[in-house]
Amino acid sequence: EDVPLVFATARTSQQRLAASTFVELASRSGVEARELTAVTLANKREMCPPGHLGCHPDHCPLLAAFYERDRREGALRAVLEQSLHAGPEQIRTAAKAAGLCPYYLSLALCAPADVIIGDCNYVYGPGSTLSHFEERGAVVVVDEAHQLFDRMRDHYSPFLSRPRLNALAATEPPIEGFGRFVDELLTRLDAAPASLLGPHSSRLARRAQQLALKYAVERRRSGPFAPDDPWLDLAGTIMHLRDLSLDGGEEFLPVHERDGEPGIGYLCLDPSRMLAARHRKSRGTIAMSATLTSLDHARETLGFGNLDPVQLALVSPFPAENRCVLTVRSVGTRYRERARSHARIAELLVGITAVRPGHYAVYFPSFRYLEGVRSHLPFLDGRVVVQQPGMTRAGQAAMLERLRVDTDPLLLLAVLGGRFAEGIDLAGEALIGSIVVSPGLPQVCFERAAMREYFARRTGNGFAHAMLHPGMQRVVQAAGRVHRTPRDRGVIILLGRRFSQRPYRGLLPRHWYRESPDELVVDDPIPRLRAFWGRLATEARSPGGEPGSSARPEQISL
């Protein structure tokens, strides 16, 4: 039976890895092009040659008579015949030669493809592009599945802010009626904001839909839609609010402020019910991640609880003798202890990195904590690279490249949950140590307090769902930057006594220790580090003594 596989992931690096793995497996199996095909979907903005995103055949020549010209030019057929996998560059080249839109060519390639690789939004986002595969019963593989919970929470948390409405009110409305509609919304927001979510929401949504359709007709006559059109976005938000009002689920909390801006909307506290509905539309769903800190917790929060899922913890592919994992309990990192811990943490960093000089990454729960410790490391200037808030992609890439090519000792200071803590590969000597300062619990705020209260009612343990599991997932993700291949050797050090205490210690990966997480606990990490690096040096000097040549089975559970 012809059942497509959709590989959904949040990062471009994982998409490239999935594509290369598919090609390697197919090639080793003797499969040729056209016998089995895969396509990687890039986002529309990246694939639009004009850059205007005016996606209408009346206004973009690349879309005019698209399918008729494709049949004549044979662009789709040419791509399928060239290789096992069609990536963005290959699709752009074929589309340019045929004078066609690369993005719509990539979508057309999905119909005959056996494997479709792309962002999670193509499967789980609003108006998901791959919804037509529901009829074919696609199998969905979700990579980095620990990120799906928050992604879907964002999608189901629409918000209509007062500043946004004020900006539209000060703009010339595109069609008659939109101005009055905005004025009505502002009046209701001032007098009775709850009415935007109550009985009047259906009438407002119908009005928004009528205006959006009328606007679409007018825009077709005058030109293409601008990307992120604010008027259509307003109509979409109103309709989304109406849908959630009618749903009535207690996981949707009405809110009157977000990020300091007044307005009206919903805060999704738990998207598991909506995720379950998406899972049911597929032939099957495989959710995988190296940092699902508790499979039982992941089963419930990712919507698999009532779907009779199989839970599987696989053997670690990384030899245990190639890593040294320690939890240092001699320093306190709770919020009230942080100011007093700066000097002690700096002292530990100096000692740890002196045992075996090289490239180390240190991860903090906040930029403020990072800067506090950094102020005690002035003698390391020139050897310290620091993540800055709001860094550009170019700046991030430059820092990563320095870690990959610089042979001098370096210390990367970064934050948990950021670009340098997830989804990057620094194999070999590019990174020999990951040091995590404090469990990365989310910042205490209204949103987390609401989640904690909701899960306390539902499960009896609000702290675990709202704070503990998300925080420890960040920790394990950051720790995983060290061992990217079976031959990588390095250390993972968790600074903070909570790592040695319940309930945090219970969420440390099982393959980090043999019998108990007590094996990892130290007050002074230096002796254990000297023994670890010394053993590796001795093995490397012995005849044929390249360490890490085999993986020891550690755990499989169903």
Coordinates of C-alpha atoms in Angstrom, one line a residue:
E1 CA 0.0 0.0 0.0
D2 CA 1.3 3.5 -0.9
V3 CA 1.5 5.3 2.4
P4 CA 3.8 8.4 2.6
L5 CA 6.0 9.1 5.5
V6 CA 6.2 12.7 6.8
F7 CA 9.3 13.6 8.8
A8 CA 8.5 16.7 10.8
T9 CA 11.1 18.6 12.8
A10 CA 11.7 22.1 14.1
R11 CA 15.2 22.7 12.9
T12 CA 16.8 22.9 9.4
S13 CA 19.8 21.0 10.6
Q14 CA 17.6 18.0 11.5
Q15 CA 15.9 18.2 8.1
R16 CA 19.3 18.0 6.4
L17 CA 20.2 15.0 8.6
A18 CA 16.9 13.3 7.8
A19 CA 17.5 13.8 4.0
S20 CA 21.1 12.5 4.1
T21 CA 20.0 9.5 6.1
F22 CA 17.2 8.7 3.6
V23 CA 19.6 8.9 0.7
E24 CA 22.2 6.7 2.4
L25 CA 19.7 4.0 3.4
A26 CA 18.1 4.0 -0.1
S27 CA 21.5 3.9 -1.9
R28 CA 22.8 1.0 0.3
S29 CA 19.6 -0.8 -0.5
G30 CA 20.1 -0.5 -4.2
V31 CA 17.1 1.8 -4.7
E32 CA 17.3 4.2 -7.7
A33 CA 15.6 7.5 -8.4
R34 CA 11.9 7.3 -9.2
E35 CA 11.7 4.0 -7.3
L36 CA 11.6 5.9 -4.0
T37 CA 11.5 9.7 -3.7
A38 CA 11.9 12.2 -0.9
V39 CA 11.4 16.0 -0.9
T40 CA 12.4 18.6 1.6
L41 CA 10.0 21.5 2.0
A42 CA 11.5 24.9 2.8
N43 CA 9.4 27.9 4.0
K44 CA 7.7 30.1 1.4
R45 CA 9.8 33.2 2.1
E46 CA 13.0 31.3 1.5
M47 CA 11.7 29.9 -1.8
C48 CA 10.2 33.0 -3.3
P49 CA 12.5 34.4 -6.0
P50 CA 10.7 37.9 -6.3
G51 CA 10.6 38.1 -2.5
H52 CA 7.2 39.8 -2.4
L53 CA 5.2 36.6 -1.5
G54 CA 2.4 37.9 -3.8
C55 CA 1.2 34.4 -4.5
H56 CA -1.5 34.8 -7.1
P57 CA -1.3 33.8 -10.8
D58 CA -2.7 37.2 -11.9
H59 CA 0.2 39.0 -10.3
C60 CA 3.2 36.6 -10.3
P61 CA 4.3 35.2 -13.7
L62 CA 5.9 32.2 -11.9
L63 CA 2.4 31.0 -10.9
A64 CA 0.5 31.9 -14.1
A65 CA -0.8 28.6 -15.7
F66 CA 1.5 26.8 -13.3
Y67 CA 0.3 23.2 -13.9
E68 CA -0.2 23.6 -17.6
R69 CA 3.4 24.9 -18.0
D70 CA 4.8 22.3 -15.7
R71 CA 3.3 19.6 -17.9
R72 CA 4.8 21.2 -20.9
E73 CA 8.2 22.0 -19.4
G74 CA 8.4 18.7 -17.4
A75 CA 10.0 20.3 -14.4
L76 CA 8.3 18.0 -11.9
R77 CA 9.3 14.9 -13.9
A78 CA 12.9 16.1 -14.3
V79 CA 13.3 16.6 -10.5
L80 CA 12.0 13.1 -9.8
E81 CA 14.3 11.5 -12.3
Q82 CA 17.5 13.2 -11.2
S83 CA 17.9 11.9 -7.7
L84 CA 16.4 10.1 -4.7
H85 CA 15.9 13.4 -2.8
A86 CA 14.9 16.8 -4.0
G87 CA 16.1 19.5 -1.7
P88 CA 15.5 23.3 -1.8
E89 CA 18.5 24.1 -4.0
Q90 CA 17.6 21.4 -6.6
I91 CA 14.0 22.5 -6.7
R92 CA 15.0 26.2 -7.1
T93 CA 17.3 25.2 -10.0
A94 CA 14.6 23.2 -11.8
A95 CA 11.9 25.9 -11.2
K96 CA 14.2 28.6 -12.6
A97 CA 14.9 26.7 -15.7
A98 CA 11.2 26.2 -16.3
G99 CA 10.1 29.7 -15.2
L100 CA 8.0 28.3 -12.4
C101 CA 7.5 29.0 -8.7
P102 CA 9.9 27.0 -6.6
Y103 CA 7.6 26.8 -3.6
Y104 CA 4.6 25.5 -5.5
L105 CA 6.9 23.1 -7.3
S106 CA 8.0 21.7 -4.0
L107 CA 4.4 21.3 -2.9
A108 CA 3.6 19.6 -6.2
L109 CA 6.5 17.2 -5.6
C110 CA 4.8 16.1 -2.3
A111 CA 2.0 14.3 -4.1
P112 CA 4.1 11.5 -5.7
A113 CA 6.8 11.6 -2.9
D114 CA 7.3 8.7 -0.5
V115 CA 9.0 10.8 2.1
I116 CA 8.2 14.5 2.9
I117 CA 10.6 16.3 5.2
G118 CA 9.8 19.7 6.6
D119 CA 8.9 21.9 9.6
C120 CA 6.4 20.7 12.2
N121 CA 4.1 23.5 11.1
Y122 CA 3.4 21.6 7.9
V123 CA 1.7 18.9 9.9
Y124 CA 0.5 20.6 13.1
G125 CA 0.4 24.3 12.3
P126 CA -2.7 26.4 11.2
G127 CA -3.9 25.4 7.8
S128 CA -1.3 22.7 7.6
T129 CA 0.0 22.3 4.1
L130 CA 0.1 18.5 4.3
S131 CA -3.5 18.1 5.4
H132 CA -4.3 16.4 2.1
F133 CA -2.1 13.4 3.2
E134 CA -4.8 12.6 5.8
E135 CA -6.7 10.9 3.0
R136 CA -3.7 8.7 2.2
G137 CA -3.1 7.9 5.9
A138 CA 0.4 9.2 6.2
V139 CA 2.8 8.0 8.9
V140 CA 4.2 11.0 10.8
V141 CA 7.6 11.1 12.5
V142 CA 8.1 14.0 14.8
D143 CA 11.8 14.7 15.6
E144 CA 12.7 16.8 18.7
A145 CA 9.2 16.0 19.9
H146 CA 9.8 17.7 23.3
Q147 CA 9.4 21.0 21.5
L148 CA 5.9 20.2 20.1
F149 CA 4.1 20.9 23.4
D150 CA 5.1 24.6 23.5
R151 CA 4.7 25.0 19.7
M152 CA 1.1 23.9 19.9
R153 CA 0.4 26.0 23.0
D154 CA 1.5 29.1 21.0
H155 CA -0.8 28.2 18.1
Y156 CA -3.8 27.9 20.4
S157 CA -3.1 31.1 22.3
P158 CA -4.5 33.9 20.0
F159 CA -4.4 37.4 21.4
L160 CA -5.9 40.7 20.2
S161 CA -3.9 43.6 21.6
R162 CA -5.2 47.1 22.1
P163 CA -2.0 48.7 20.5
R164 CA -2.6 46.5 17.4
L165 CA -6.2 47.7 17.1
N166 CA -5.1 51.3 17.7
A167 CA -2.6 51.0 14.8
L168 CA -5.3 49.7 12.5
A169 CA -7.7 52.5 13.5
A170 CA -5.1 55.1 12.6
T171 CA -4.7 53.5 9.1
E172 CA -6.9 54.0 6.1
P173 CA -9.1 50.9 5.9
P174 CA -8.7 48.9 2.7
I175 CA -12.5 48.5 2.1
E176 CA -15.7 50.0 3.5
G177 CA -16.7 48.5 6.7
F178 CA -13.3 47.5 8.1
G179 CA -12.9 50.8 9.9
R180 CA -16.3 50.6 11.6
F181 CA -15.5 47.0 12.6
V182 CA -12.2 48.1 14.3
D183 CA -14.0 50.9 16.1
E184 CA -16.6 48.4 17.4
L185 CA -13.8 46.1 18.6
L186 CA -12.1 49.0 20.4
T187 CA -15.4 50.0 22.1
R188 CA -16.1 46.5 23.3
L189 CA -12.5 46.1 24.5
D190 CA -12.9 49.3 26.6
A191 CA -16.4 48.6 27.9
A192 CA -16.8 44.8 28.1
P193 CA -13.7 42.9 26.8
A194 CA -15.3 39.6 27.8
S195 CA -18.0 40.1 25.2
L196 CA -15.3 39.4 22.5
L197 CA -15.1 35.9 23.8
G198 CA -18.8 35.5 24.9
P199 CA -22.1 35.3 23.1
H200 CA -21.1 38.0 20.6
S201 CA -18.0 36.2 19.4
S202 CA -19.9 34.3 16.7
R203 CA -21.5 37.4 15.3
L204 CA -18.1 39.2 15.3
A205 CA -16.4 36.2 13.6
R206 CA -19.1 36.1 10.9
R207 CA -18.6 39.8 10.3
A208 CA -14.8 39.4 10.2
Q209 CA -15.2 36.5 7.7
Q210 CA -17.4 38.6 5.4
L211 CA -15.0 41.5 5.4
A212 CA -12.1 39.2 4.7
L213 CA -13.8 37.7 1.7
K214 CA -14.8 41.1 0.4
Y215 CA -11.3 42.4 0.9
A216 CA -9.9 39.3 -0.9
V217 CA -12.0 40.1 -4.0
E218 CA -10.9 43.7 -4.0
R219 CA -7.3 42.8 -3.6
R220 CA -7.4 40.4 -6.5
R221 CA -8.4 43.3 -8.8
S222 CA -5.6 45.6 -7.6
G223 CA -2.7 43.4 -6.8
P224 CA -1.4 40.5 -4.6
F225 CA -1.7 40.4 -0.9
A226 CA 1.2 41.7 1.1
P227 CA 2.8 39.1 3.4
D228 CA 1.3 39.2 6.9
D229 CA -1.5 41.5 5.8
P230 CA -2.7 43.1 9.1
W231 CA -6.4 43.2 8.1
L232 CA -6.5 39.5 7.1
D233 CA -4.5 38.7 10.3
L234 CA -7.1 40.6 12.3
A235 CA -10.0 38.6 10.8
G236 CA -8.1 35.4 11.4
T237 CA -7.6 36.2 15.0
I238 CA -11.2 37.0 15.6
M239 CA -12.3 33.7 14.0
H240 CA -9.7 31.8 16.1
L241 CA -11.0 33.5 19.3
R242 CA -14.6 32.4 18.3
D243 CA -13.5 28.8 17.7
L244 CA -11.9 28.6 21.1
S245 CA -14.9 30.3 22.8
L246 CA -17.2 27.6 21.3
D247 CA -14.8 24.8 22.4
G248 CA -15.1 25.6 26.0
G249 CA -12.2 23.6 27.2
E250 CA -10.8 24.4 30.6
E251 CA -7.3 24.3 29.1
F252 CA -8.1 27.7 27.4
L253 CA -7.7 30.5 29.9
P254 CA -9.1 34.0 29.0
V255 CA -6.5 36.7 29.5
H256 CA -6.7 40.5 29.3
E257 CA -2.9 41.2 28.9
R258 CA 0.1 39.7 27.2
D259 CA 3.7 40.8 27.3
G260 CA 2.6 44.0 29.0
E261 CA 0.0 44.9 26.4
P262 CA -3.7 45.1 27.2
G263 CA -6.2 43.2 25.0
I264 CA -8.2 40.0 25.0
G265 CA -7.3 36.5 24.1
Y266 CA -6.7 32.9 25.3
L267 CA -3.7 31.3 26.9
C268 CA -3.5 27.6 26.1
L269 CA -2.3 25.7 29.1
D270 CA -2.4 22.2 27.6
P271 CA -2.6 21.3 23.9
S272 CA -2.7 17.5 24.4
R273 CA -6.3 17.2 23.4
M274 CA -5.7 19.0 20.1
L275 CA -2.5 17.0 19.5
A276 CA -4.5 13.8 20.0
A277 CA -7.0 14.9 17.3
R278 CA -4.1 15.4 14.9
H279 CA -2.6 12.1 15.7
R280 CA -5.8 10.3 15.0
K281 CA -5.8 11.6 11.4
S282 CA -2.5 9.9 10.6
R283 CA -1.9 6.2 9.9
G284 CA 0.5 6.4 12.9
T285 CA 2.7 8.9 14.7
I286 CA 6.2 8.3 16.0
A287 CA 7.4 11.0 18.4
M288 CA 11.1 10.8 19.2
S289 CA 13.6 12.9 21.2
A290 CA 16.7 12.3 23.2
T291 CA 15.3 14.5 26.0
L292 CA 11.8 13.2 26.8
T293 CA 12.8 13.2 30.4
S294 CA 9.9 11.0 31.4
L295 CA 8.1 8.8 28.8
D296 CA 5.0 8.8 30.9
H297 CA 4.9 12.6 31.1
A298 CA 5.5 12.8 27.3
R299 CA 2.8 10.4 26.6
E300 CA 0.2 12.5 28.4
T301 CA 1.3 16.0 27.4
L302 CA 1.9 15.1 23.7
G303 CA -1.6 13.7 23.3
F304 CA -0.9 10.0 23.2
G305 CA -2.5 9.1 26.5
N306 CA -5.7 7.6 25.1
L307 CA -4.2 6.2 21.9
D308 CA -2.6 3.0 23.3
P309 CA 1.0 4.1 22.5
V310 CA 4.1 1.9 22.6
Q311 CA 6.8 3.5 24.7
L312 CA 10.4 2.7 23.8
A313 CA 13.7 3.8 25.4
L314 CA 16.6 2.8 23.1
V315 CA 20.1 1.8 23.9
S316 CA 22.5 4.8 24.0
P317 CA 24.8 4.6 20.9
F318 CA 27.6 6.4 22.8
P319 CA 30.0 4.3 24.8
A320 CA 29.8 4.8 28.5
E321 CA 33.6 4.9 28.9
N322 CA 33.7 8.0 26.7
R323 CA 31.9 10.2 29.1
C324 CA 32.2 11.4 32.6
V325 CA 29.0 12.8 34.2
L326 CA 29.1 14.5 37.6
T327 CA 26.6 16.5 39.7
V328 CA 28.4 19.0 42.0
R329 CA 26.4 19.5 45.2
S330 CA 28.8 22.0 46.9
V331 CA 27.2 25.0 45.4
G332 CA 23.7 26.4 45.7
T333 CA 22.0 27.8 42.6
R334 CA 18.5 28.6 43.8
Y335 CA 17.3 32.1 43.0
R336 CA 18.0 33.4 46.5
E337 CA 21.5 31.9 46.4
R338 CA 22.7 33.0 43.0
A339 CA 24.4 36.3 43.9
R340 CA 26.5 34.4 46.5
S341 CA 27.3 31.6 44.0
H342 CA 29.0 33.7 41.3
A343 CA 32.6 33.5 42.6
R344 CA 32.3 29.8 43.5
I345 CA 31.0 28.9 40.1
A346 CA 33.8 30.9 38.4
E347 CA 36.3 29.0 40.6
L348 CA 34.8 25.7 39.6
L349 CA 34.9 26.6 35.9
V350 CA 38.6 27.5 36.1
G351 CA 39.4 24.2 37.8
I352 CA 37.4 22.0 35.5
T353 CA 38.8 23.5 32.3
A354 CA 42.4 23.4 33.6
V355 CA 42.3 19.6 34.0
R356 CA 42.1 19.1 30.3
P357 CA 42.2 22.4 28.3
G358 CA 39.9 22.5 25.3
H359 CA 36.5 23.8 24.3
Y360 CA 33.8 23.9 26.9
A361 CA 30.3 25.3 27.0
V362 CA 28.7 26.6 30.1
Y363 CA 24.9 27.0 30.2
F364 CA 23.0 29.3 32.6
P365 CA 19.3 29.7 33.2
S366 CA 19.4 33.4 32.4
F367 CA 21.6 36.1 30.9
R368 CA 21.7 37.9 34.3
Y369 CA 23.2 34.8 36.0
L370 CA 25.6 34.4 33.1
E371 CA 26.9 38.0 33.5
G372 CA 27.2 37.6 37.2
V373 CA 29.6 34.7 36.8
R374 CA 31.4 36.2 33.8
S375 CA 32.4 39.2 35.9
H376 CA 34.6 36.8 38.0
L377 CA 36.4 35.5 34.9
P378 CA 38.3 38.6 33.7
F379 CA 41.6 36.7 33.5
L380 CA 40.0 34.5 30.7
D381 CA 39.3 37.5 28.4
G382 CA 40.1 36.4 24.8
R383 CA 39.3 32.8 25.6
V384 CA 35.6 33.4 26.4
V385 CA 32.9 33.7 23.8
V386 CA 29.5 34.9 25.1
Q387 CA 26.0 34.5 23.7
Q388 CA 24.3 37.9 23.6
P389 CA 20.5 38.6 23.8
G390 CA 19.1 39.0 20.4
M391 CA 22.1 37.7 18.5
T392 CA 21.8 37.6 14.7
R393 CA 22.0 34.3 12.8
A394 CA 25.3 35.6 11.3
G395 CA 26.7 36.2 14.8
Q396 CA 25.6 32.8 16.1
A397 CA 27.2 31.1 13.0
A398 CA 30.5 33.0 13.6
M399 CA 30.6 31.8 17.2
L400 CA 29.9 28.2 16.2
E401 CA 32.5 28.3 13.5
R402 CA 35.1 29.6 15.9
L403 CA 34.4 26.6 18.2
R404 CA 34.8 24.3 15.2
V405 CA 38.1 25.7 13.8
D406 CA 39.9 27.4 16.7
T407 CA 42.5 25.1 18.3
D408 CA 43.1 27.2 21.4
P409 CA 41.1 26.6 24.7
L410 CA 37.7 28.4 24.6
L411 CA 34.9 28.8 27.0
L412 CA 31.4 29.4 25.6
L413 CA 28.9 31.1 27.9
A414 CA 25.3 30.6 26.8
V415 CA 21.8 30.2 28.1
L416 CA 19.7 27.1 28.5
G417 CA 17.0 26.7 25.8
G418 CA 18.8 29.0 23.4
R419 CA 20.5 28.5 20.0
F420 CA 23.7 27.1 21.5
A421 CA 22.0 24.6 23.8
E422 CA 19.9 22.7 21.2
G423 CA 20.2 21.4 17.7
I424 CA 23.9 22.1 17.1
D425 CA 26.6 19.6 16.4
L426 CA 30.1 20.2 17.8
A427 CA 31.7 16.9 17.3
G428 CA 35.2 15.8 18.3
E429 CA 37.4 18.5 19.8
A430 CA 34.9 21.3 18.9
L431 CA 33.4 20.6 22.4
I432 CA 34.8 18.4 25.1
G433 CA 32.7 19.5 28.0
S434 CA 29.2 20.8 28.8
I435 CA 28.7 22.4 32.2
V436 CA 25.1 23.3 33.2
V437 CA 24.6 25.8 36.0
S438 CA 21.3 25.1 37.8
P439 CA 18.2 23.3 36.6
G440 CA 16.7 25.4 33.8
L441 CA 13.3 26.0 35.4
P442 CA 11.1 28.4 33.4
Q443 CA 10.8 31.9 34.8
V444 CA 8.1 32.3 37.4
C445 CA 5.3 34.3 35.7
F446 CA 1.6 34.5 35.3
E447 CA 1.6 31.9 32.5
R448 CA 3.6 29.3 34.4
A449 CA 1.5 29.9 37.6
A450 CA -1.7 29.3 35.5
M451 CA -0.2 26.1 34.0
R452 CA 0.8 24.9 37.5
E453 CA -2.7 25.4 38.9
Y454 CA -4.3 23.7 35.9
F455 CA -2.1 20.6 36.1
A456 CA -2.4 20.5 39.8
R457 CA -6.2 20.1 39.3
R458 CA -5.7 17.6 36.5
T459 CA -2.8 15.5 37.7
G460 CA -2.1 16.5 41.3
N461 CA 1.4 17.6 40.4
G462 CA 1.4 21.1 38.8
F463 CA 5.0 21.8 39.6
A464 CA 6.3 18.8 37.6
H465 CA 4.3 19.7 34.5
A466 CA 4.7 23.5 34.5
M467 CA 8.3 23.8 35.8
L468 CA 10.3 20.6 36.5
H469 CA 10.0 18.7 33.2
P470 CA 10.5 21.7 30.9
G471 CA 13.5 22.8 33.0
M472 CA 15.2 19.4 33.0
Q473 CA 14.6 18.9 29.3
R474 CA 16.7 22.0 28.8
V475 CA 19.4 20.6 31.0
V476 CA 19.6 17.3 29.1
Q477 CA 19.5 19.0 25.7
A478 CA 22.5 21.2 26.7
A479 CA 24.4 18.3 28.1
G480 CA 23.8 16.4 24.9
R481 CA 25.9 18.8 22.9
V482 CA 29.1 17.0 23.9
H483 CA 28.5 13.5 22.5
R484 CA 27.4 13.8 18.9
T485 CA 29.1 10.6 17.6
P486 CA 30.1 7.3 19.2
R487 CA 33.8 8.4 19.1
D488 CA 33.3 11.7 20.9
R489 CA 34.8 11.9 24.4
G490 CA 33.9 14.5 27.0
V491 CA 32.5 15.5 30.3
I492 CA 29.0 16.6 31.5
I493 CA 28.9 18.5 34.8
L494 CA 25.8 19.8 36.5
L495 CA 26.5 22.5 39.0
G496 CA 23.9 22.9 41.8
R497 CA 22.9 20.7 44.8
R498 CA 19.3 20.3 43.5
F499 CA 20.7 17.9 40.8
S500 CA 21.5 15.5 43.6
Q501 CA 18.1 15.8 45.2
R502 CA 14.6 14.6 44.5
P503 CA 12.7 15.2 42.2
Y504 CA 15.5 16.5 39.9
R505 CA 17.8 13.5 40.1
G506 CA 14.9 11.2 39.0
L507 CA 14.9 12.9 35.6
L508 CA 18.6 12.4 34.8
P509 CA 19.0 10.1 31.8
R510 CA 19.2 6.5 32.9
H511 CA 22.3 5.8 30.8
W512 CA 24.3 8.4 32.7
Y513 CA 24.8 5.9 35.6
R514 CA 24.9 2.2 36.3
E515 CA 22.7 1.7 39.3
S516 CA 21.8 5.0 41.0
P517 CA 22.3 8.7 40.3
D518 CA 24.2 8.8 43.6
E519 CA 27.2 7.6 41.6
L520 CA 27.4 11.0 39.9
V521 CA 27.4 13.2 43.1
V522 CA 30.6 14.9 44.1
D523 CA 31.6 17.9 46.2
D524 CA 34.8 18.5 44.2
P525 CA 34.8 17.3 40.6
I526 CA 38.6 17.7 40.0
P527 CA 39.7 14.2 41.2
R528 CA 37.1 12.4 39.1
L529 CA 38.0 14.5 36.1
R530 CA 41.7 13.8 36.4
A531 CA 41.0 10.1 36.6
F532 CA 38.7 10.2 33.5
W533 CA 41.1 12.2 31.3
G534 CA 44.1 10.3 32.5
R535 CA 42.5 7.0 31.6
L536 CA 41.7 8.2 28.1
A537 CA 45.2 9.5 27.6
T538 CA 46.7 6.2 28.7
E539 CA 44.3 4.2 26.4
A540 CA 45.2 6.4 23.5
R541 CA 49.0 5.8 24.0
S542 CA 48.5 2.0 24.2
P543 CA 48.8 -0.1 21.0
G544 CA 45.5 0.0 19.2
G545 CA 44.1 1.8 22.1
E546 CA 41.6 4.2 20.5
P547 CA 38.9 4.5 23.2
G548 CA 35.2 4.3 22.6
S549 CA 35.3 1.6 20.0
S550 CA 32.2 -0.2 21.2
A551 CA 28.9 0.8 22.8
R552 CA 27.8 -1.1 25.9
P553 CA 24.0 -1.9 26.0
E554 CA 22.6 0.2 28.8
Q555 CA 18.8 0.2 28.7
I556 CA 15.8 -0.8 26.7
S557 CA 12.3 -0.5 28.0
L558 CA 8.9 -0.9 26.5

